[in-house]
Amino acid sequence: MKINRNIIHYIWPVASVLMTAILLLILIGVDLGSAFSGFFRGMFGNIYQISEVLVKTTPLLLAGLGCSIGFQCGFINLGAEGQLYMGALASSVVAIFLGHLPHLLLIPLMMVCGFLAGGLWALIPGVMKAKFGLSEVIMSLMFNYIAIQFIALAIRTWLKDPEYPFPMSQPFTESAQLPRLVPRTRLHIGFIIAIVLAALVYIFLWKTARGFQIRACGCNPRASFCVGVNVNLNIILSSLLSGGLAGFAGFVEVSGVQHKLMDGISSNYGYLAVMVSLLGSNHPLGVAIAALLLGALDIGGLSMQRSAGVPTSLTTVILGMIVIVFLLRHHFGKKEKEISHE
Amino acid sequence: MQIDMRNIRKTFFGAPVLKGVDFCVHSGEIHALLGENGAGKSTLMNILYGLYKPDDGTITIDGEEVSIEDPRDALSQGIGMVHQHFQLVNTLTVSENITLGLRETGYPFSKRKLIDQRIKELSETFGLDVDPAKLIKGLSVGERQRIEIMKLLYRSAKIFILDEPTAVLSPPEVESFFNVLRELRNAGNGVVIITHKIGEVMQISDRVTVLRDGEGVLQSRLEDTNEHELSKAMIGRTLTQREHEIRSIDVTSPRLVLQDVTIHDGKLSLLQNLSISIAPGEIMGIAGVDGNGQQELAEAIIGIRKLSSGTITFNGNKVDGRSIIDRMNNGMGYIPADRHNDAILLPMNLNQNLLLKKHLDPNYLNHHFLKRKKAESTTKNLIKEFFIKTPSENTAIRYLSGGNQQKFVLARELDSDLQLLIAFQPTRGLDLGATDFIQSQLLDLANRGVSILLISTDLQEIISLSDRIAVLYKGENMGILENDDQLDIALVGAMMGGKRLENQ
């Protein structure tokens, strides 16, 4: 009986997402077989497809980790997109103006600047929340627009490559580019760095006193304050780290994939990061799995479009469905747990 | 008009709140409904106002049995109620608030001028000073209360029920408020004021009904009773459960001294020139009705709240202005009244809740890294030592009963070099077993030389544990009594209602 219920608990979310997908595919009027084979071959078909999934996973993982640190402290950071752009801008400025520096000096410098730019961008709503109690939700969200348009402005004016008519920066020099992991793919070393950072975030949040404090503040700020914790300091620190990781994702995108700054360097990674963090229950391991899932969905959807003519907006619908099902499952799971403990 | 409530019973989630109460109010009187918190006063009146349905009992108006379905129904019968928390729309004007929900002549194109005219007339008749054109936003609490009463007048109420109306007023405001009540009565209306303040009852009412634990224990004309009888009826319980042991405490060198501690919040003063001291090994009981400055007192000593003026000295050192952590490291401990909000992390397990206090303690740290094993073994020990019922130390604390959560909070405070413990409502909501356990722990602690500030609204608890008793009323100390065999319980009750000890 109990096992049965557990199985149902895992089956119904998957089944309902799958049913929705099938229903939509039928409505679109494509051949189910070719759609699914296109979808899965897109993800795992060959080494290049797999590498593309991981290329997508990398910024999702980094920005998702950023969101999760904020969420763990009760700092609802919806501004990862803007922080990612600011990180990308700072890294690009370093890459373009100090492009002559040696690789081993330039890359770390770009990393630090990307991290700091994203962090400082998130710090503004963080300080506003801590000092004046303003809503970080609205503030961080609005800061996205400012950041995105600021970059748009930069690449049309002072950062514009005079050689080209398009709004983009000069291409980075060789020494400003992250090395490739696998030849003839776009998979770069940023993926490894992201995995390492996920492990570091785990150690920080779960093993250190400071990390514990951040989680305690997110869990019950009033109780934390009453035992003497400086809640505001933790909010500010978590906003800095949260934005920093999103900014790092921006660095990884320009240095690892694009090799220049331009419009749309992020395919909504900053917004998807909120979902990644949510699906991963704000835990680094969960975040990593969720980032991989979303990356795979994206690549699979593209391939399905190529092979079966299914519009990629289907993937967006599926993604929305996954989040809803996840929240429902979480809700019911909680209820059941409470009842069984009473 | 005469309203009779007979044998009213009401049960919430299996707990009886009203156990067959009789209550009667008629036109032309001010009737005080007196009782401690949780005695059932508000519940009884909410039934009359149609917010709750009685499980049993009858309500008659002028001899005719009625059933009151909802507040609209009550109002149409002439019964109106002003709740403790006002129900006004901040962004609308006074006049708009008064007519909100009414279908005035010309609705929906209300004739505002006519309405304002009528409000002005009513306001002059009853001495209720309101300006119909003002927005609610900028008004004081006293003005808001007058508007709530005006709302009822405008709806032609005949019986006015006011829930703790003076709780939010300053003394001069209370005076003018009482004049309004007298006007209402003289115009032939009935007024019910719900209160726990005996002084007010003596000052304003014509008749009084006392409720205790859901039962009507006294109904009398004011002339036929006195403060002493009322306070005894209100507090009532025979205080025999735990025999109070008279200990001799050397109070010559106090450990904690509060000197003229004052806390203001805007115009309202939450604590006013409070001076008390506690000696090593002494239990100082702070009695008083809930909301008379207890929270502020506790939070001021531990450092959660800043003082407006005054000083706090601990072991001879001035501590006000120092951080909470600093005070705790110097031997202060705090058991908050609201443990769910102020003391524990509900979704986290016992180890993590221990670490909430210990995560900055160097004994639990290894270069910024938490010593989890050590925390686990400490938690296990505390579970054993304090008989905390839990499946394991890895269980989320939300799954523990209130008593076991409170035992854990106490255990966590005691697991350090404690010199002063602020115990704020340490046994509220606990069953008898847990209450007894916590109380004996507090006595043990005092016998080991720890100073204890016991803040409780349970007078029985205060009397059975404390060496001395101070009474808080509106943030002021009404006086300090020795808790010896000459303690006059009725006097404590009167002080809780605002009577000041003479020779202070």
Short mmCIF file of N, CA and C in Angstrom, two decimals, chain B residues 47 94-95 156 169 200 274 355 390 450 454 475:
data_model
loop_
_atom_site.label_atom_id
_atom_site.label_comp_id
_atom_site.label_asym_id
_atom_site.label_seq_id
_atom_site.Cartn_x
_atom_site.Cartn_y
_atom_site.Cartn_z
N ILE B 47 -20.63 36.25 19.40
CA ILE B 47 -21.86 35.48 19.17
C ILE B 47 -23.05 36.43 19.07
N VAL B 94 -13.44 60.01 6.00
CA VAL B 94 -14.23 59.63 7.16
C VAL B 94 -15.67 59.35 6.74
N SER B 95 -16.23 60.28 5.97
CA SER B 95 -17.63 60.15 5.57
C SER B 95 -17.83 58.92 4.68
N SER B 156 -27.92 53.51 13.16
CA SER B 156 -28.97 53.50 14.19
C SER B 156 -28.86 52.32 15.14
N LEU B 169 -5.80 53.74 23.88
CA LEU B 169 -5.93 55.17 24.16
C LEU B 169 -4.99 55.63 25.27
N GLU B 200 -11.30 50.66 35.32
CA GLU B 200 -12.26 51.19 34.35
C GLU B 200 -13.68 50.81 34.70
N LEU B 274 11.03 52.34 34.24
CA LEU B 274 10.97 51.07 34.95
C LEU B 274 12.29 50.83 35.67
N LEU B 355 22.43 24.41 16.78
CA LEU B 355 23.47 25.22 16.15
C LEU B 355 23.03 26.68 15.97
N THR B 390 11.22 12.77 21.15
CA THR B 390 11.41 12.98 19.71
C THR B 390 11.92 11.68 19.11
N VAL B 450 21.47 31.11 39.63
CA VAL B 450 21.13 31.88 38.43
C VAL B 450 19.99 32.84 38.77
N LEU B 454 11.11 36.04 35.67
CA LEU B 454 9.99 35.23 35.21
C LEU B 454 8.84 36.15 34.83
N GLY B 475 3.18 49.53 30.97
CA GLY B 475 4.61 49.81 30.90
C GLY B 475 5.20 50.40 32.16
#
